[in-house]
């Protein structure tokens, strides 16, 4: 890559850091949207069955941690 005055040269480390930050931001935004809507969905499902509402809440919370766990596994395998 040709360096221009005032423009830093993007190395693999900078590109990797940027990619990680973008991925984390996308994951967090999706999680925030889901968690924002979660109470309404739980109440709606709870009217059908309390077990459905509880199950949905548990699945959403576990999915949040599952995404980060899977990303960490992917990163560990990628860095070998």
PDB file of N, CA and C in Angstrom:
ATOM      1  N   UNK A   1       0.855  -1.175   0.000  1.00  0.00           N
ATOM      2  CA  UNK A   1       0.000   0.000   0.000  1.00  0.00           C
ATOM      3  C   UNK A   1       0.902   1.240   0.000  1.00  0.00           C
ATOM      4  N   UNK A   2       0.557   2.187  -0.787  1.00  0.00           N
ATOM      5  CA  UNK A   2       1.325   3.413  -0.894  1.00  0.00           C
ATOM      6  C   UNK A   2       0.905   4.349   0.232  1.00  0.00           C
ATOM      7  N   UNK A   3       1.919   4.875   0.924  1.00  0.00           N
ATOM      8  CA  UNK A   3       1.628   5.786   2.041  1.00  0.00           C
ATOM      9  C   UNK A   3       1.500   7.202   1.508  1.00  0.00           C
ATOM     10  N   UNK A   4       0.447   7.855   1.899  1.00  0.00           N
ATOM     11  CA  UNK A   4       0.275   9.269   1.572  1.00  0.00           C
ATOM     12  C   UNK A   4       0.613  10.078   2.809  1.00  0.00           C
ATOM     13  N   UNK A   5       0.907  11.310   2.609  1.00  0.00           N
ATOM     14  CA  UNK A   5       1.254  12.160   3.740  1.00  0.00           C
ATOM     15  C   UNK A   5       0.051  12.298   4.673  1.00  0.00           C
ATOM     16  N   UNK A   6       0.278  12.012   5.935  1.00  0.00           N
ATOM     17  CA  UNK A   6      -0.783  12.117   6.929  1.00  0.00           C
ATOM     18  C   UNK A   6      -1.660  10.878   7.018  1.00  0.00           C
ATOM     19  N   UNK A   7      -1.450   9.893   6.148  1.00  0.00           N
ATOM     20  CA  UNK A   7      -2.243   8.673   6.159  1.00  0.00           C
ATOM     21  C   UNK A   7      -1.363   7.524   6.656  1.00  0.00           C
ATOM     22  N   UNK A   8      -1.759   6.860   7.738  1.00  0.00           N
ATOM     23  CA  UNK A   8      -0.945   5.739   8.208  1.00  0.00           C
ATOM     24  C   UNK A   8      -1.102   4.533   7.277  1.00  0.00           C
ATOM     25  N   UNK A   9      -0.059   3.758   7.198  1.00  0.00           N
ATOM     26  CA  UNK A   9      -0.106   2.533   6.409  1.00  0.00           C
ATOM     27  C   UNK A   9      -0.830   1.483   7.238  1.00  0.00           C
ATOM     28  N   UNK A  10      -1.848   0.853   6.645  1.00  0.00           N
ATOM     29  CA  UNK A  10      -2.584  -0.189   7.348  1.00  0.00           C
ATOM     30  C   UNK A  10      -1.781  -1.479   7.309  1.00  0.00           C
ATOM     31  N   UNK A  11      -1.438  -1.957   8.480  1.00  0.00           N
ATOM     32  CA  UNK A  11      -0.754  -3.234   8.567  1.00  0.00           C
ATOM     33  C   UNK A  11      -1.772  -4.305   8.895  1.00  0.00           C
ATOM     34  N   UNK A  12      -1.326  -5.528   8.915  1.00  0.00           N
ATOM     35  CA  UNK A  12      -2.226  -6.630   9.254  1.00  0.00           C
ATOM     36  C   UNK A  12      -2.778  -6.460  10.660  1.00  0.00           C
ATOM     37  N   UNK A  13      -1.969  -5.956  11.574  1.00  0.00           N
ATOM     38  CA  UNK A  13      -2.417  -5.771  12.968  1.00  0.00           C
ATOM     39  C   UNK A  13      -3.534  -4.732  13.043  1.00  0.00           C
ATOM     40  N   UNK A  14      -3.378  -3.598  12.347  1.00  0.00           N
ATOM     41  CA  UNK A  14      -4.427  -2.574  12.341  1.00  0.00           C
ATOM     42  C   UNK A  14      -5.702  -3.098  11.699  1.00  0.00           C
ATOM     43  N   UNK A  15      -5.544  -3.831  10.613  1.00  0.00           N
ATOM     44  CA  UNK A  15      -6.699  -4.392   9.918  1.00  0.00           C
ATOM     45  C   UNK A  15      -7.419  -5.404  10.798  1.00  0.00           C
ATOM     46  N   UNK A  16      -6.655  -6.213  11.508  1.00  0.00           N
ATOM     47  CA  UNK A  16      -7.234  -7.213  12.411  1.00  0.00           C
ATOM     48  C   UNK A  16      -7.965  -6.539  13.574  1.00  0.00           C
ATOM     49  N   UNK A  17      -7.383  -5.492  14.114  1.00  0.00           N
ATOM     50  CA  UNK A  17      -8.015  -4.762  15.210  1.00  0.00           C
ATOM     51  C   UNK A  17      -9.305  -4.105  14.740  1.00  0.00           C
ATOM     52  N   UNK A  18      -9.280  -3.530  13.559  1.00  0.00           N
ATOM     53  CA  UNK A  18     -10.472  -2.900  13.005  1.00  0.00           C
ATOM     54  C   UNK A  18     -11.567  -3.936  12.764  1.00  0.00           C
ATOM     55  N   UNK A  19     -11.194  -5.089  12.224  1.00  0.00           N
ATOM     56  CA  UNK A  19     -12.152  -6.163  11.967  1.00  0.00           C
ATOM     57  C   UNK A  19     -12.785  -6.656  13.268  1.00  0.00           C
ATOM     58  N   UNK A  20     -11.980  -6.794  14.298  1.00  0.00           N
ATOM     59  CA  UNK A  20     -12.479  -7.229  15.597  1.00  0.00           C
ATOM     60  C   UNK A  20     -13.437  -6.205  16.187  1.00  0.00           C
ATOM     61  N   UNK A  21     -13.101  -4.950  16.077  1.00  0.00           N
ATOM     62  CA  UNK A  21     -13.963  -3.890  16.610  1.00  0.00           C
ATOM     63  C   UNK A  21     -15.294  -3.822  15.852  1.00  0.00           C
ATOM     64  N   UNK A  22     -15.249  -3.973  14.540  1.00  0.00           N
ATOM     65  CA  UNK A  22     -16.479  -3.945  13.747  1.00  0.00           C
ATOM     66  C   UNK A  22     -17.358  -5.136  14.089  1.00  0.00           C
ATOM     67  N   UNK A  23     -16.767  -6.304  14.217  1.00  0.00           N
ATOM     68  CA  UNK A  23     -17.540  -7.500  14.565  1.00  0.00           C
ATOM     69  C   UNK A  23     -18.179  -7.354  15.941  1.00  0.00           C
ATOM     70  N   UNK A  24     -17.419  -6.857  16.909  1.00  0.00           N
ATOM     71  CA  UNK A  24     -17.963  -6.664  18.257  1.00  0.00           C
ATOM     72  C   UNK A  24     -19.092  -5.637  18.250  1.00  0.00           C
ATOM     73  N   UNK A  25     -18.943  -4.579  17.481  1.00  0.00           N
ATOM     74  CA  UNK A  25     -19.990  -3.558  17.409  1.00  0.00           C
ATOM     75  C   UNK A  25     -21.270  -4.120  16.803  1.00  0.00           C
ATOM     76  N   UNK A  26     -21.139  -4.923  15.755  1.00  0.00           N
ATOM     77  CA  UNK A  26     -22.317  -5.526  15.123  1.00  0.00           C
ATOM     78  C   UNK A  26     -23.010  -6.478  16.091  1.00  0.00           C
ATOM     79  N   UNK A  27     -22.226  -7.295  16.785  1.00  0.00           N
ATOM     80  CA  UNK A  27     -22.791  -8.239  17.749  1.00  0.00           C
ATOM     81  C   UNK A  27     -23.500  -7.497  18.875  1.00  0.00           C
ATOM     82  N   UNK A  28     -22.876  -6.459  19.391  1.00  0.00           N
ATOM     83  CA  UNK A  28     -23.491  -5.704  20.487  1.00  0.00           C
ATOM     84  C   UNK A  28     -24.749  -4.970  20.047  1.00  0.00           C
ATOM     85  N   UNK A  29     -24.754  -4.400  18.846  1.00  0.00           N
ATOM     86  CA  UNK A  29     -25.956  -3.723  18.354  1.00  0.00           C
ATOM     87  C   UNK A  29     -27.108  -4.706  18.167  1.00  0.00           C
ATOM     88  N   UNK A  30     -26.820  -5.869  17.614  1.00  0.00           N
ATOM     89  CA  UNK A  30     -27.859  -6.892  17.442  1.00  0.00           C
ATOM     90  C   UNK A  30     -28.374  -7.360  18.804  1.00  0.00           C
ATOM     91  N   UNK A  31     -27.476  -7.545  19.755  1.00  0.00           N
ATOM     92  CA  UNK A  31     -27.878  -7.973  21.091  1.00  0.00           C
ATOM     93  C   UNK A  31     -28.712  -6.895  21.783  1.00  0.00           C
ATOM     94  N   UNK A  32     -28.326  -5.641  21.620  1.00  0.00           N
ATOM     95  CA  UNK A  32     -29.092  -4.547  22.229  1.00  0.00           C
ATOM     96  C   UNK A  32     -30.504  -4.491  21.659  1.00  0.00           C
ATOM     97  N   UNK A  33     -30.629  -4.655  20.358  1.00  0.00           N
ATOM     98  CA  UNK A  33     -31.955  -4.639  19.726  1.00  0.00           C
ATOM     99  C   UNK A  33     -32.800  -5.802  20.231  1.00  0.00           C
ATOM    100  N   UNK A  34     -32.203  -6.977  20.325  1.00  0.00           N
ATOM    101  CA  UNK A  34     -32.921  -8.150  20.806  1.00  0.00           C
ATOM    102  C   UNK A  34     -33.310  -7.996  22.270  1.00  0.00           C
ATOM    103  N   UNK A  35     -32.398  -7.494  23.086  1.00  0.00           N
ATOM    104  CA  UNK A  35     -32.705  -7.304  24.506  1.00  0.00           C
ATOM    105  C   UNK A  35     -33.730  -6.200  24.720  1.00  0.00           C
ATOM    106  N   UNK A  36     -33.769  -5.220  23.841  1.00  0.00           N
ATOM    107  CA  UNK A  36     -34.767  -4.157  23.928  1.00  0.00           C
ATOM    108  C   UNK A  36     -36.172  -4.707  23.661  1.00  0.00           C
ATOM    109  N   UNK A  37     -36.271  -5.604  22.694  1.00  0.00           N
ATOM    110  CA  UNK A  37     -37.560  -6.179  22.328  1.00  0.00           C
ATOM    111  C   UNK A  37     -37.956  -7.373  23.197  1.00  0.00           C
ATOM    112  N   UNK A  38     -36.998  -7.932  23.918  1.00  0.00           N
ATOM    113  CA  UNK A  38     -37.233  -9.158  24.670  1.00  0.00           C
ATOM    114  C   UNK A  38     -38.394  -9.081  25.662  1.00  0.00           C
ATOM    115  N   UNK A  39     -38.552  -8.047  26.479  1.00  0.00           N
ATOM    116  CA  UNK A  39     -39.668  -8.040  27.441  1.00  0.00           C
ATOM    117  C   UNK A  39     -41.042  -8.133  26.774  1.00  0.00           C
ATOM    118  N   UNK A  40     -41.230  -7.425  25.662  1.00  0.00           N
ATOM    119  CA  UNK A  40     -42.513  -7.495  24.957  1.00  0.00           C
ATOM    120  C   UNK A  40     -42.778  -8.898  24.413  1.00  0.00           C
ATOM    121  N   UNK A  41     -41.743  -9.527  23.883  1.00  0.00           N
ATOM    122  CA  UNK A  41     -41.899 -10.877  23.339  1.00  0.00           C
ATOM    123  C   UNK A  41     -42.178 -11.864  24.474  1.00  0.00           C
ATOM    124  N   UNK A  42     -41.496 -11.707  25.592  1.00  0.00           N
ATOM    125  CA  UNK A  42     -41.710 -12.608  26.726  1.00  0.00           C
ATOM    126  C   UNK A  42     -43.136 -12.480  27.258  1.00  0.00           C
ATOM    127  N   UNK A  43     -43.641 -11.260  27.367  1.00  0.00           N
ATOM    128  CA  UNK A  43     -45.021 -11.067  27.836  1.00  0.00           C
ATOM    129  C   UNK A  43     -45.999 -11.683  26.839  1.00  0.00           C
ATOM    130  N   UNK A  44     -45.770 -11.463  25.540  1.00  0.00           N
ATOM    131  CA  UNK A  44     -46.648 -12.031  24.527  1.00  0.00           C
ATOM    132  C   UNK A  44     -46.639 -13.557  24.579  1.00  0.00           C
ATOM    133  N   UNK A  45     -45.421 -14.153  24.654  1.00  0.00           N
ATOM    134  CA  UNK A  45     -45.331 -15.604  24.757  1.00  0.00           C
ATOM    135  C   UNK A  45     -45.864 -16.107  26.092  1.00  0.00           C
ATOM    136  N   UNK A  46     -45.672 -15.326  27.150  1.00  0.00           N
ATOM    137  CA  UNK A  46     -46.166 -15.707  28.473  1.00  0.00           C
ATOM    138  C   UNK A  46     -47.684 -15.787  28.517  1.00  0.00           C
ATOM    139  N   UNK A  47     -48.376 -15.009  27.680  1.00  0.00           N
ATOM    140  CA  UNK A  47     -49.833 -15.114  27.599  1.00  0.00           C
ATOM    141  C   UNK A  47     -50.257 -16.446  26.984  1.00  0.00           C
ATOM    142  N   UNK A  48     -49.429 -16.957  26.087  1.00  0.00           N
ATOM    143  CA  UNK A  48     -49.706 -18.270  25.490  1.00  0.00           C
ATOM    144  C   UNK A  48     -49.347 -19.373  26.481  1.00  0.00           C
ATOM    145  N   UNK A  49     -48.117 -19.314  26.996  1.00  0.00           N
ATOM    146  CA  UNK A  49     -47.647 -20.293  27.967  1.00  0.00           C
ATOM    147  C   UNK A  49     -46.493 -19.679  28.754  1.00  0.00           C
ATOM    148  N   UNK A  50     -46.539 -19.764  30.090  1.00  0.00           N
ATOM    149  CA  UNK A  50     -45.419 -19.244  30.873  1.00  0.00           C
ATOM    150  C   UNK A  50     -44.097 -19.939  30.543  1.00  0.00           C
ATOM    151  N   UNK A  51     -44.173 -21.197  30.145  1.00  0.00           N
ATOM    152  CA  UNK A  51     -42.960 -21.935  29.792  1.00  0.00           C
ATOM    153  C   UNK A  51     -42.327 -21.388  28.515  1.00  0.00           C
ATOM    154  N   UNK A  52     -43.159 -20.977  27.574  1.00  0.00           N
ATOM    155  CA  UNK A  52     -42.621 -20.380  26.341  1.00  0.00           C
ATOM    156  C   UNK A  52     -41.899 -19.067  26.627  1.00  0.00           C
ATOM    157  N   UNK A  53     -42.503 -18.234  27.448  1.00  0.00           N
ATOM    158  CA  UNK A  53     -41.875 -16.958  27.806  1.00  0.00           C
ATOM    159  C   UNK A  53     -40.552 -17.165  28.521  1.00  0.00           C
ATOM    160  N   UNK A  54     -40.545 -18.087  29.476  1.00  0.00           N
ATOM    161  CA  UNK A  54     -39.314 -18.382  30.218  1.00  0.00           C
ATOM    162  C   UNK A  54     -38.254 -18.968  29.294  1.00  0.00           C
ATOM    163  N   UNK A  55     -38.660 -19.905  28.445  1.00  0.00           N
ATOM    164  CA  UNK A  55     -37.708 -20.532  27.521  1.00  0.00           C
ATOM    165  C   UNK A  55     -37.095 -19.538  26.560  1.00  0.00           C
ATOM    166  N   UNK A  56     -37.915 -18.621  26.045  1.00  0.00           N
ATOM    167  CA  UNK A  56     -37.390 -17.603  25.135  1.00  0.00           C
ATOM    168  C   UNK A  56     -36.370 -16.719  25.846  1.00  0.00           C
ATOM    169  N   UNK A  57     -36.683 -16.299  27.066  1.00  0.00           N
ATOM    170  CA  UNK A  57     -35.747 -15.460  27.821  1.00  0.00           C
ATOM    171  C   UNK A  57     -34.425 -16.158  28.072  1.00  0.00           C
ATOM    172  N   UNK A  58     -34.482 -17.415  28.453  1.00  0.00           N
ATOM    173  CA  UNK A  58     -33.258 -18.180  28.711  1.00  0.00           C
ATOM    174  C   UNK A  58     -32.451 -18.335  27.424  1.00  0.00           C
ATOM    175  N   UNK A  59     -33.114 -18.640  26.326  1.00  0.00           N
ATOM    176  CA  UNK A  59     -32.414 -18.831  25.051  1.00  0.00           C
ATOM    177  C   UNK A  59     -31.742 -17.539  24.590  1.00  0.00           C
ATOM    178  N   UNK A  60     -32.417 -16.415  24.743  1.00  0.00           N
ATOM    179  CA  UNK A  60     -31.836 -15.133  24.319  1.00  0.00           C
ATOM    180  C   UNK A  60     -30.585 -14.805  25.138  1.00  0.00           C
ATOM    181  N   UNK A  61     -30.667 -14.981  26.450  1.00  0.00           N
ATOM    182  CA  UNK A  61     -29.513 -14.671  27.304  1.00  0.00           C
ATOM    183  C   UNK A  61     -28.356 -15.619  27.001  1.00  0.00           C
ATOM    184  N   UNK A  62     -28.632 -16.902  26.841  1.00  0.00           N
ATOM    185  CA  UNK A  62     -27.565 -17.852  26.524  1.00  0.00           C
ATOM    186  C   UNK A  62     -26.973 -17.593  25.142  1.00  0.00           C
ATOM    187  N   UNK A  63     -27.797 -17.185  24.193  1.00  0.00           N
ATOM    188  CA  UNK A  63     -27.302 -16.903  22.842  1.00  0.00           C
ATOM    189  C   UNK A  63     -26.309 -15.740  22.837  1.00  0.00           C
ATOM    190  N   UNK A  64     -26.554 -14.753  23.701  1.00  0.00           N
ATOM    191  CA  UNK A  64     -25.636 -13.619  23.806  1.00  0.00           C
ATOM    192  C   UNK A  64     -24.224 -14.100  24.157  1.00  0.00           C
ATOM    193  N   UNK A  65     -24.135 -14.981  25.164  1.00  0.00           N
ATOM    194  CA  UNK A  65     -22.830 -15.499  25.565  1.00  0.00           C
ATOM    195  C   UNK A  65     -22.292 -16.503  24.560  1.00  0.00           C
ATOM    196  N   UNK A  66     -23.158 -17.266  23.915  1.00  0.00           N
ATOM    197  CA  UNK A  66     -22.736 -18.253  22.934  1.00  0.00           C
ATOM    198  C   UNK A  66     -22.030 -17.594  21.752  1.00  0.00           C
ATOM    199  N   UNK A  67     -22.530 -16.465  21.301  1.00  0.00           N
ATOM    200  CA  UNK A  67     -21.919 -15.770  20.161  1.00  0.00           C
ATOM    201  C   UNK A  67     -20.487 -15.364  20.491  1.00  0.00           C
ATOM    202  N   UNK A  68     -20.262 -14.811  21.676  1.00  0.00           N
ATOM    203  CA  UNK A  68     -18.904 -14.407  22.043  1.00  0.00           C
ATOM    204  C   UNK A  68     -17.995 -15.613  22.265  1.00  0.00           C
ATOM    205  N   UNK A  69     -18.531 -16.712  22.797  1.00  0.00           N
ATOM    206  CA  UNK A  69     -17.743 -17.917  22.991  1.00  0.00           C
ATOM    207  C   UNK A  69     -17.318 -18.492  21.639  1.00  0.00           C
ATOM    208  N   UNK A  70     -18.261 -18.541  20.688  1.00  0.00           N
ATOM    209  CA  UNK A  70     -17.930 -19.051  19.363  1.00  0.00           C
ATOM    210  C   UNK A  70     -16.917 -18.163  18.655  1.00  0.00           C
ATOM    211  N   UNK A  71     -17.043 -16.857  18.809  1.00  0.00           N
ATOM    212  CA  UNK A  71     -16.078 -15.939  18.190  1.00  0.00           C
ATOM    213  C   UNK A  71     -14.688 -16.137  18.783  1.00  0.00           C
ATOM    214  N   UNK A  72     -14.616 -16.342  20.093  1.00  0.00           N
ATOM    215  CA  UNK A  72     -13.314 -16.583  20.742  1.00  0.00           C
ATOM    216  C   UNK A  72     -12.691 -17.881  20.240  1.00  0.00           C
ATOM    217  N   UNK A  73     -13.499 -18.918  20.075  1.00  0.00           N
ATOM    218  CA  UNK A  73     -12.977 -20.182  19.532  1.00  0.00           C
ATOM    219  C   UNK A  73     -12.451 -19.994  18.124  1.00  0.00           C
ATOM    220  N   UNK A  74     -13.196 -19.257  17.311  1.00  0.00           N
ATOM    221  CA  UNK A  74     -12.777 -18.991  15.938  1.00  0.00           C
ATOM    222  C   UNK A  74     -11.441 -18.237  15.920  1.00  0.00           C
ATOM    223  N   UNK A  75     -11.312 -17.239  16.766  1.00  0.00           N
ATOM    224  CA  UNK A  75     -10.081 -16.449  16.815  1.00  0.00           C
ATOM    225  C   UNK A  75      -8.904 -17.296  17.267  1.00  0.00           C
ATOM    226  N   UNK A  76      -9.119 -18.183  18.237  1.00  0.00           N
ATOM    227  CA  UNK A  76      -8.028 -19.048  18.702  1.00  0.00           C
ATOM    228  C   UNK A  76      -7.568 -19.970  17.588  1.00  0.00           C
ATOM    229  N   UNK A  77      -8.504 -20.558  16.849  1.00  0.00           N
ATOM    230  CA  UNK A  77      -8.127 -21.450  15.740  1.00  0.00           C
ATOM    231  C   UNK A  77      -7.439 -20.669  14.617  1.00  0.00           C
ATOM    232  N   UNK A  78      -7.901 -19.469  14.379  1.00  0.00           N
ATOM    233  CA  UNK A  78      -7.329 -18.639  13.313  1.00  0.00           C
ATOM    234  C   UNK A  78      -5.890 -18.252  13.624  1.00  0.00           C
ATOM    235  N   UNK A  79      -5.549 -18.060  14.897  1.00  0.00           N
ATOM    236  CA  UNK A  79      -4.220 -17.606  15.286  1.00  0.00           C
ATOM    237  C   UNK A  79      -3.216 -18.743  15.465  1.00  0.00           C
ATOM    238  N   UNK A  80      -3.606 -19.956  15.227  1.00  0.00           N
ATOM    239  CA  UNK A  80      -2.651 -21.086  15.364  1.00  0.00           C
ATOM    240  C   UNK A  80      -1.693 -21.134  14.240  1.00  0.00           C
TER     241      UNK A  80
END
